[in-house]
Coordinates of C-alpha atoms in Angstrom, one line a residue:
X1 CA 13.7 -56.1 3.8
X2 CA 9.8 -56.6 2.9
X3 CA 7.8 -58.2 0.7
X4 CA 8.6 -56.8 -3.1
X5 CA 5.3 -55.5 -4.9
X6 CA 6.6 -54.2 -8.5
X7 CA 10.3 -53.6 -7.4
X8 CA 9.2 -51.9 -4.2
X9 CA 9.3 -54.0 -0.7
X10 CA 5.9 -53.0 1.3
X11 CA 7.9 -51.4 3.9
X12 CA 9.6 -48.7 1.5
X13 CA 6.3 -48.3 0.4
X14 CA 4.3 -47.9 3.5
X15 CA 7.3 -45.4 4.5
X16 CA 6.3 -43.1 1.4
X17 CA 2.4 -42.9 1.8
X18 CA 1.1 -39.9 2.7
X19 CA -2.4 -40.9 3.8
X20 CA -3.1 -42.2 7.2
X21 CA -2.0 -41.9 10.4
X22 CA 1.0 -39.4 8.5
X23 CA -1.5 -37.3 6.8
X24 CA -3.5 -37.1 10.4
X25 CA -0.4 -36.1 12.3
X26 CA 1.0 -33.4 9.9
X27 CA -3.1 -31.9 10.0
X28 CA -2.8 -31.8 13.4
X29 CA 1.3 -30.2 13.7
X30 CA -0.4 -27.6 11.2
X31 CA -3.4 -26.6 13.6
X32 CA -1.3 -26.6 16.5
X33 CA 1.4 -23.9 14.9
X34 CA -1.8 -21.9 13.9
X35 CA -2.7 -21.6 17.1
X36 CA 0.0 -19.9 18.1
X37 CA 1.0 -17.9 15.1
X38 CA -0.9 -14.7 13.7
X39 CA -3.5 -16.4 11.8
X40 CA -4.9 -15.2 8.4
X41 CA -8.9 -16.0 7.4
X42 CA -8.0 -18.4 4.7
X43 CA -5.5 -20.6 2.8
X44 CA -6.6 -19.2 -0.6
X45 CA -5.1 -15.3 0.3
X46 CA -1.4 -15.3 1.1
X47 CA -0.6 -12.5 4.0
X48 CA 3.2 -11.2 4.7
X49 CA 3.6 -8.6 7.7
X50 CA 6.5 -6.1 6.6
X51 CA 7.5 -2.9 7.8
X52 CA 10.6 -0.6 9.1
X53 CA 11.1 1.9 12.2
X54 CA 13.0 5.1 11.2
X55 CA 13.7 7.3 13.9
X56 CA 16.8 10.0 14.3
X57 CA 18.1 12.5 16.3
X58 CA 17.2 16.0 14.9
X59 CA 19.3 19.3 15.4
X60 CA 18.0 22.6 13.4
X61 CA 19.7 26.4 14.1
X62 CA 18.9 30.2 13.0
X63 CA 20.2 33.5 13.8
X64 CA 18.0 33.2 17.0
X65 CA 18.0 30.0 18.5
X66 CA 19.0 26.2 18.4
X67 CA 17.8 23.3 19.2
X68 CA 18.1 19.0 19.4
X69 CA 15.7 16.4 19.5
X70 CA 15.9 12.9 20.1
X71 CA 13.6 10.3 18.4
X72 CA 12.1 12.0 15.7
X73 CA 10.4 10.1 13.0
X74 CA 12.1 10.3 10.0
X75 CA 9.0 11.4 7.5
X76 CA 11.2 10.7 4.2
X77 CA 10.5 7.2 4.9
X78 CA 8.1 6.6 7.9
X79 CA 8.1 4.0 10.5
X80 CA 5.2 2.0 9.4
X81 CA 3.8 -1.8 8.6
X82 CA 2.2 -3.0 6.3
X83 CA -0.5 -6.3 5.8
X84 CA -0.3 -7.6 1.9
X85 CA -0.9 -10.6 0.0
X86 CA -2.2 -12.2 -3.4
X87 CA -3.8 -15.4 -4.8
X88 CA -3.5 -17.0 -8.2
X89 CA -6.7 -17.2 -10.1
X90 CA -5.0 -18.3 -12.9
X91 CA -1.4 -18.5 -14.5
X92 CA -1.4 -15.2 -15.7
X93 CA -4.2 -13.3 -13.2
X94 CA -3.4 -12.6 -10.2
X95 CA -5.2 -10.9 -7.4
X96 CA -3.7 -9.4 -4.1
X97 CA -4.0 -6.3 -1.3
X98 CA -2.4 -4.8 0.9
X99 CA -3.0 -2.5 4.0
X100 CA -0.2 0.2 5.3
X101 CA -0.2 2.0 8.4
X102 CA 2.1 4.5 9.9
X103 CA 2.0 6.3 13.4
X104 CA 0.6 9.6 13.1
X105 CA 2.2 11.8 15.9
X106 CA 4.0 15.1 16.5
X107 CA 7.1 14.0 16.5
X108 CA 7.1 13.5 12.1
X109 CA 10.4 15.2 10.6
X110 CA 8.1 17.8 9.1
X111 CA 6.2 18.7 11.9
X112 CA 9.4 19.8 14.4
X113 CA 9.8 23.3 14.9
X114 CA 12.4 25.7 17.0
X115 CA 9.5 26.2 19.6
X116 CA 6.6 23.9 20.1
X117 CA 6.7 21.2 23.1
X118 CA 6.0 18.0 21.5
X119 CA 2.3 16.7 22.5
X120 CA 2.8 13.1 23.8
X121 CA -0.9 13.2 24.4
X122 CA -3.6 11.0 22.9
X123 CA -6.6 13.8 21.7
X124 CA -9.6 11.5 23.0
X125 CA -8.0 10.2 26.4
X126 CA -7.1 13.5 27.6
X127 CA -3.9 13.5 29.7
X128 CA -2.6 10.1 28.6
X129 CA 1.0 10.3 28.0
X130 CA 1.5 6.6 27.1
X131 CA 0.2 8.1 23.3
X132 CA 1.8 10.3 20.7
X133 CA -1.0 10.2 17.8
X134 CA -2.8 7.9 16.2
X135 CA -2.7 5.5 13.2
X136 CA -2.7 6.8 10.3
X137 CA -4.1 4.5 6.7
X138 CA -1.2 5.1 3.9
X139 CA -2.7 2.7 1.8
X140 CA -5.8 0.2 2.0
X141 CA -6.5 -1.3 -1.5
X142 CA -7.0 -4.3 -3.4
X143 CA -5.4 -5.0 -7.1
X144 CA -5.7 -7.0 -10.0
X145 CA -2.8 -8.0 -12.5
X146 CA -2.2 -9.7 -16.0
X147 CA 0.9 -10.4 -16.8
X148 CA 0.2 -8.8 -20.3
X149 CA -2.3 -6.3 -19.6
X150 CA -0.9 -4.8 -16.7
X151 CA -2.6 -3.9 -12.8
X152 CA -5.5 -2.0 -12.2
X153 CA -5.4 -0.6 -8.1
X154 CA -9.0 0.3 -6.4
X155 CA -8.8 2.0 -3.1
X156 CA -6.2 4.5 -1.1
X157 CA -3.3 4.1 -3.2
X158 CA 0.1 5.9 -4.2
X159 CA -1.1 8.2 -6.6
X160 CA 0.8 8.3 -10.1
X161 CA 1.9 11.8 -11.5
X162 CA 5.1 14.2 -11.3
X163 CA 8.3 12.5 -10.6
X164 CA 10.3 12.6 -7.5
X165 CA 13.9 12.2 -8.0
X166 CA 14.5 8.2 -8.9
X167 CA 17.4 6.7 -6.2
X168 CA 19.5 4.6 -7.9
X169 CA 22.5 5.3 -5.3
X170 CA 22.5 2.1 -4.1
X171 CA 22.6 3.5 -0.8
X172 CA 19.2 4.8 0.4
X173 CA 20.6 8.4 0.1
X174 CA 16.5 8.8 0.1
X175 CA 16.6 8.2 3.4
X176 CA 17.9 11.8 3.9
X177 CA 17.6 14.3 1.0
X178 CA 14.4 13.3 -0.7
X179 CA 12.7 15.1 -3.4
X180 CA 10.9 17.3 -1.0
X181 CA 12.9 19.4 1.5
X182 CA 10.5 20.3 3.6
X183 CA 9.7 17.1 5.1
X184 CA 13.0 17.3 7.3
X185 CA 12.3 20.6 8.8
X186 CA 9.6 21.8 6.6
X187 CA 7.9 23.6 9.9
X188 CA 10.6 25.5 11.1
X189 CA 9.7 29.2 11.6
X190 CA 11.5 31.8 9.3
X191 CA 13.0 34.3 12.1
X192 CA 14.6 37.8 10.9
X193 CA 18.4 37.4 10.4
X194 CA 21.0 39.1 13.0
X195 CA 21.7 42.1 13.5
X196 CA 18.0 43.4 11.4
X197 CA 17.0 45.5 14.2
X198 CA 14.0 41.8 14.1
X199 CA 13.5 39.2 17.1
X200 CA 11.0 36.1 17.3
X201 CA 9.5 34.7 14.2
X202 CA 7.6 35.6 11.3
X203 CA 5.0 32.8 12.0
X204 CA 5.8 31.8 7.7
X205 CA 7.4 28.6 7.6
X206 CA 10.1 27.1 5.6
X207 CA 7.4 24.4 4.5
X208 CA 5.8 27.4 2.7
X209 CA 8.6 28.3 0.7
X210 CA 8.5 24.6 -1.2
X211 CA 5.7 22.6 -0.9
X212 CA 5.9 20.7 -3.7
X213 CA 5.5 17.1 -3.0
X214 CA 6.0 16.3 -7.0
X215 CA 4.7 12.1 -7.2
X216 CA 4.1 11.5 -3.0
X217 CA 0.5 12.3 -2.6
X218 CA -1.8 9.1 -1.7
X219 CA -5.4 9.2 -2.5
X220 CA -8.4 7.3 -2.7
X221 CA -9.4 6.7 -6.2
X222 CA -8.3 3.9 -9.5
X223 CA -4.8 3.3 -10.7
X224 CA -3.6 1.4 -13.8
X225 CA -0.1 0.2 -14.3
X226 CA 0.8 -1.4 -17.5
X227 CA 3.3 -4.4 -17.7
X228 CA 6.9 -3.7 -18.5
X229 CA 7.7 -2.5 -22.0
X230 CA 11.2 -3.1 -22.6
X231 CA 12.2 -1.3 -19.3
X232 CA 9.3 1.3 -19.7
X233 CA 6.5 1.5 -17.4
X234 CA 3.2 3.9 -18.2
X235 CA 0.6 4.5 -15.6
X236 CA -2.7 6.9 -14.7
X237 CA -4.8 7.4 -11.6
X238 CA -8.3 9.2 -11.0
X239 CA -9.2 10.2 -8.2
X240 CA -11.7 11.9 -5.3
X241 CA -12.4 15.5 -6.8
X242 CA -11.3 14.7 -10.2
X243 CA -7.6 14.6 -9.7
X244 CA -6.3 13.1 -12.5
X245 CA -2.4 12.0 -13.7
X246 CA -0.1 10.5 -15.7
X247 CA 3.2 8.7 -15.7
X248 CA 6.1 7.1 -17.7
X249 CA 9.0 5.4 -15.8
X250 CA 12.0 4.0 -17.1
X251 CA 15.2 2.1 -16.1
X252 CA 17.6 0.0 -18.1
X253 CA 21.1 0.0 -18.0
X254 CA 23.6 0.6 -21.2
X255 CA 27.1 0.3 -21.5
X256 CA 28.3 -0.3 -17.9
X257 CA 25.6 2.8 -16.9
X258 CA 22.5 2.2 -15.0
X259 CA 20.0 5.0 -16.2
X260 CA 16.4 6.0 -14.8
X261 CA 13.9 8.2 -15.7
X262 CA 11.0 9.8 -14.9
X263 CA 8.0 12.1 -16.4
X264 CA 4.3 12.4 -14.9
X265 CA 2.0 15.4 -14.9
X266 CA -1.3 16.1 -12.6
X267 CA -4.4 17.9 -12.5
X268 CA -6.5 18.9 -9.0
X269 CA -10.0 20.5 -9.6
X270 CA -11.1 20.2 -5.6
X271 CA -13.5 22.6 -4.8
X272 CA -12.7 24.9 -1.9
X273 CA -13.3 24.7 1.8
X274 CA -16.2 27.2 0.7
X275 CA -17.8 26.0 -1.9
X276 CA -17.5 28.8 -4.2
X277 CA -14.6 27.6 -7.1
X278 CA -12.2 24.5 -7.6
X279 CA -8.8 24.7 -7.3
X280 CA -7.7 24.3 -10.9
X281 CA -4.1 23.4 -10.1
X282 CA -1.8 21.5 -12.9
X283 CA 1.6 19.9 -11.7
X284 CA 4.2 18.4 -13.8
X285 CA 8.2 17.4 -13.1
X286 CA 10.6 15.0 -14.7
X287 CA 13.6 12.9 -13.3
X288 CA 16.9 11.7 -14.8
X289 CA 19.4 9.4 -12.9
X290 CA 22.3 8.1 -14.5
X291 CA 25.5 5.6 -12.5
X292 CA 28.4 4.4 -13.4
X293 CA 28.4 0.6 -12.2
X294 CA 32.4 0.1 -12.0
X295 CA 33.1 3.2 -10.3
X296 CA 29.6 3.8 -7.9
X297 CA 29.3 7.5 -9.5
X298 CA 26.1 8.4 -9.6
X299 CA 23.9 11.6 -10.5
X300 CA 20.3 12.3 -10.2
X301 CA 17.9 15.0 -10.4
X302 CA 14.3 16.3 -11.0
X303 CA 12.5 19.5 -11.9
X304 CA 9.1 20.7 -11.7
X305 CA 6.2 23.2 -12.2
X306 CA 3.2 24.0 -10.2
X307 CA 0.6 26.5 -12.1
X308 CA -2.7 27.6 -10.5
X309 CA -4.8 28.6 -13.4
X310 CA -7.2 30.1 -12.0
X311 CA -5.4 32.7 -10.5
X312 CA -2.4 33.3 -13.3
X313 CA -4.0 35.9 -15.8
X314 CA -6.8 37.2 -14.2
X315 CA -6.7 41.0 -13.2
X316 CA -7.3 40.1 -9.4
X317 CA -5.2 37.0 -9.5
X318 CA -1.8 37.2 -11.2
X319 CA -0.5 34.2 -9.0
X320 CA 3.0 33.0 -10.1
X321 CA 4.1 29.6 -11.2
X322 CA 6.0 27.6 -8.7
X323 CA 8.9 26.3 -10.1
X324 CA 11.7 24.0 -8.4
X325 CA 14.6 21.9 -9.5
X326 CA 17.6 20.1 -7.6
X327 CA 20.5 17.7 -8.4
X328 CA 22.3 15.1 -6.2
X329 CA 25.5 13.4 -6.8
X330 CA 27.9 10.9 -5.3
X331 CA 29.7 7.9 -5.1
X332 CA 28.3 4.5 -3.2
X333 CA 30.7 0.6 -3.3
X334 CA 30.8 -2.0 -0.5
X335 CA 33.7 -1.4 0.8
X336 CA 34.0 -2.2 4.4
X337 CA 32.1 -5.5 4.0
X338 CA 28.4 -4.7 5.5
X339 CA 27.3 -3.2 2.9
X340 CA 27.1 -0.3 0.8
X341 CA 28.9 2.7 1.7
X342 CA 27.6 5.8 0.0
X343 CA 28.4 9.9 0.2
X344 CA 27.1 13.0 -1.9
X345 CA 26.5 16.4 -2.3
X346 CA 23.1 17.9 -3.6
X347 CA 22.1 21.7 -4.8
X348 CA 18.5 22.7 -4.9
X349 CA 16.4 25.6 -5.9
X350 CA 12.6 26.5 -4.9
X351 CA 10.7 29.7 -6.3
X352 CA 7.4 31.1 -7.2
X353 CA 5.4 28.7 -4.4
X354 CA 4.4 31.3 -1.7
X355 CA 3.8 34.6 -4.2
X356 CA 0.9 36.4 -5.2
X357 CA -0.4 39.4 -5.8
X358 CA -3.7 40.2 -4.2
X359 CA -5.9 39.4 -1.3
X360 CA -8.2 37.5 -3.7
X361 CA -5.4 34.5 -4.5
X362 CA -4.0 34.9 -1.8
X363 CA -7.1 33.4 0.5
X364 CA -8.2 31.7 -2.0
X365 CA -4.8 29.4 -2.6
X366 CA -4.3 28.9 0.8
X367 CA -7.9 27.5 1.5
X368 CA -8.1 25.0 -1.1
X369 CA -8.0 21.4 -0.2
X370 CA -4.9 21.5 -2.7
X371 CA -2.4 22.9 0.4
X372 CA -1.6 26.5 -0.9
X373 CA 0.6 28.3 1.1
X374 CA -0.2 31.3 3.3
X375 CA 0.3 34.4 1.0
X376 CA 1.1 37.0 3.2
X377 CA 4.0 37.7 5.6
X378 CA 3.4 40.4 8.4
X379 CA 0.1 40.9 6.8
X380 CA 1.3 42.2 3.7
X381 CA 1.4 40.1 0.5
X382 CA 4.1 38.4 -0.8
X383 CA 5.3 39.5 -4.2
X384 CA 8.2 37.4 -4.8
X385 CA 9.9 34.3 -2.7
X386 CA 12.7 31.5 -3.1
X387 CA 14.4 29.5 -0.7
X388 CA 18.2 28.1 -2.1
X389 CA 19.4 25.2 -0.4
X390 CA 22.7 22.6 0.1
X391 CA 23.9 19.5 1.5
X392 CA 26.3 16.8 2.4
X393 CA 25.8 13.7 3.6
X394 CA 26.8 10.2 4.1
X395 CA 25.0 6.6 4.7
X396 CA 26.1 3.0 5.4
X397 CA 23.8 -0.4 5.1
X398 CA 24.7 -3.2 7.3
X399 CA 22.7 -5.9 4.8
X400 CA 23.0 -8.6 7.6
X401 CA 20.6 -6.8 9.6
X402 CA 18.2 -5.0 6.7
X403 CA 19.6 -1.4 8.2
X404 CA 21.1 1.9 6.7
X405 CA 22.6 4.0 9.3
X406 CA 22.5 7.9 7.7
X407 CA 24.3 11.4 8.4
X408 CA 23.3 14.2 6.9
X409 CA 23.6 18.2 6.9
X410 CA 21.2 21.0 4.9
X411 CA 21.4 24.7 4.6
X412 CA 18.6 26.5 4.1
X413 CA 18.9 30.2 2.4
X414 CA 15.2 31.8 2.1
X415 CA 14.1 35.2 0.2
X416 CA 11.1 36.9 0.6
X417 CA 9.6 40.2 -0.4
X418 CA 6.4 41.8 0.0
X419 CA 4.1 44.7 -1.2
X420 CA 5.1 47.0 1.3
X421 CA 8.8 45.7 2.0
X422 CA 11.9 44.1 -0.2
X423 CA 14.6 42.1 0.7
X424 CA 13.0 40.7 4.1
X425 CA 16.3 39.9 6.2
X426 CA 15.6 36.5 7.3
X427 CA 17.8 34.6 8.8
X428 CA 19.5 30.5 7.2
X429 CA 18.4 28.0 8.5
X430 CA 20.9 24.9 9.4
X431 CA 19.6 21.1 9.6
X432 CA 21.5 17.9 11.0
X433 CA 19.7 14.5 11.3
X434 CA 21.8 11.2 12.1
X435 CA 19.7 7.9 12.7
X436 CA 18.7 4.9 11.2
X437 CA 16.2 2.4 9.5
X438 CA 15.5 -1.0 9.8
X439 CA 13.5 -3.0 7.9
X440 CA 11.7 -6.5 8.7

């Protein structure tokens, strides 16, 4: 049994050491799997790889035409990867990064339109059809966080600012109907309705109708987070060109009701592609989600205001506030054993976005770094718009293989009038996607 040494025989003892020859064979087990393993620069830094691939099959119809496409990338929540990692300085600082890419190619949800060939080509290495883009930096950034004080983010980061409708279906019904329409579909042409005496397209888009992208821009610039407060969570970012915003988040639950919520206002000042003025553009939307836990009801919504002061009183200007709001409900419970099984319904209203009233805002809104929309249709200027839109749809997570398999159908109703003609007949527009997402 060995020799005892303080009530422990020599051989127990030797058996527990960790020095020696142990200590040399576990150093050299460790080099041997980081040899063949993605290596990181240092021991001090950890480093997860993390990502998803969200692709689907896209259908889209008007009066004049249809069309399906296989293997588009789902732009409400992009197939991408992402690099990130921290290190402890001490037990309550904490430093970390990370570094998000996405693929960058013609095939994005927003891009797709009833006409265009999709360019599988490479610009650079001309007639290479083994490329569909490029990479594209979402984020590249490094933080640091007290567990008192909060984070501070320098770099490309998600900006704060407006909310987006807060999911707390439970079922990724994101994944489908996000806050902004237009990035399913969002370059579709508007073609004249049947039966208007029209053919072809307008070369407007539907995109031009809402784009709004209320709390999904990404920018490079400073971001603060504060720590938790009970549930609420305040934040600000500034930013290239003196974009500045603000945000409060909340979520808490309260008798047997999970309830989110959402305000955040922006300001862009960028000067235009000329040189001559800055945008002046001020943004703000809020967010409310409540759910029933027991039952899986849920309902959640957000509404928002874009107003471009330098164009709204001025005698040459006279550019309308765009306004939008939209409201989702549903019901989501494991009940087939995967995972979550989830359906709803949704209503949502756009107007104001594309209008104006003279050739001065209208060139000048559209140029700005900001995204304005074109404000003309047939060369005449557009003197009131909206676009009115609905949907179904249904999702299902299968947990064992981090995947939600999604369904859904939209129905796009736009109005558009102009200087020199009211009532444009234009024709719906009708949106099916069905695909999937998997995360690793």
């Amino acid at each position: 049994a060995g020799l005892l040494v303080g009530g422990m025989s020599m051989g127990t003892a030797k058996a527990a050491d960790l020095g020696g020859d142990c200590c040399a064979d576990l150093e050299e087990r460790v080099a041997d799997l980081e040899a063949t393993t993605v290596r990181k620069g240092n021991r001090k830094v950890s480093l997860q790889l993390s990502g998803q691939v969200n692709k689907q099959i896209m259908y889209m119809q008007d009066d004049q035409r249809s069309r399906t496409i296989a293997g588009v990338d789902n732009i409400n929540s992009s197939t991408r990867f992402l690099f990130s990692g921290n290190a402890k300085i001490t037990s309550s600082v904490t430093a970390g990064f990370e570094m998000m890419m996405e693929w960058s190619g013609s095939n994005r949800s927003e891009l797709i339109n009833q006409v265009t060939t999709l360019n599988h080509n490479w610009t650079g290495i001309g007639n290479n059809n083994s490329g569909d883009g490029s990479l594209a930096v979402r984020t590249a950034n490094w933080w640091l966080e007290d567990k008192t004080l909060g984070r501070v983010t320098v770099g490309r980061v998600n900006i704060q600012g407006p909310a987006s409708i807060i999911d707390i279906s439970g079922g990724d019904v994101q994944l489908i109907a996000w806050s902004n329409p237009i990035l399913q579909g969002g370059g579709l042409f508007l073609a004249p309705s049947s039966g208007s005496g029209f053919v072809g397209l307008t070369g407007n888009t539907l995109g031009q109708l809402a784009p709004y992208c209320y709390g999904c821009s990404r920018e490079e610039g400073i971001r603060y987070d504060t720590a938790s407060i009970g549930g609420l969570l305040l934040g600000a970012f500034w930013g290239e060109q003196d974009r500045f915003t603000v945000q409060a988040r909340y979520a808490g639950e309260f008798a047997g009701f999970q309830i989110a919520a959402g305000a955040g206002y922006q300001h862009d000042n960028n000067i235009s592609t000329s040189g001559a003025a800055r945008s002046d553009i001020e943004q703000q939307a809020y967010a409310l989600s409540v759910k029933h836990i027991a039952s899986g009801i849920f309902v959640q919504a957000n509404t928002g205001r874009t107003h471009w002061k330098m164009f709204a009183n001025d005698a040459t200007g006279g550019k309308k506030d765009g306004t939008m709001w939209q409201v989702q409900a549903g019901w989501g419970k494991n009940v087939f054993g995967p995972g979550m099984s989830t359906i709803y319904g949704e209503y949502g209203r756009a107007e104001g976005y594309a209008s104006g009233n003279s050739a001065t805002s209208a060139v000048a809104t559209a140029a700005g770094p900001a995204g304005g929309p074109s404000l003309t249709m047939n060369g005449a200027y557009i003197t009131s718009d909206s676009v009115d839109y609905y949907g179904l749809g249904v999702t299902q997570k299968i947990d064992a293989a981090a995947m939600t398999l999604y369904l859904g159908w939209r129905h796009f109703d736009p109005k558009v009038s102009t200087n020199t003609f009211n009532d444009i007949p234009l024709s719906s527009i009708d949106t099916i996607i069905g695909g999937a997402r998997i995360q690793f």
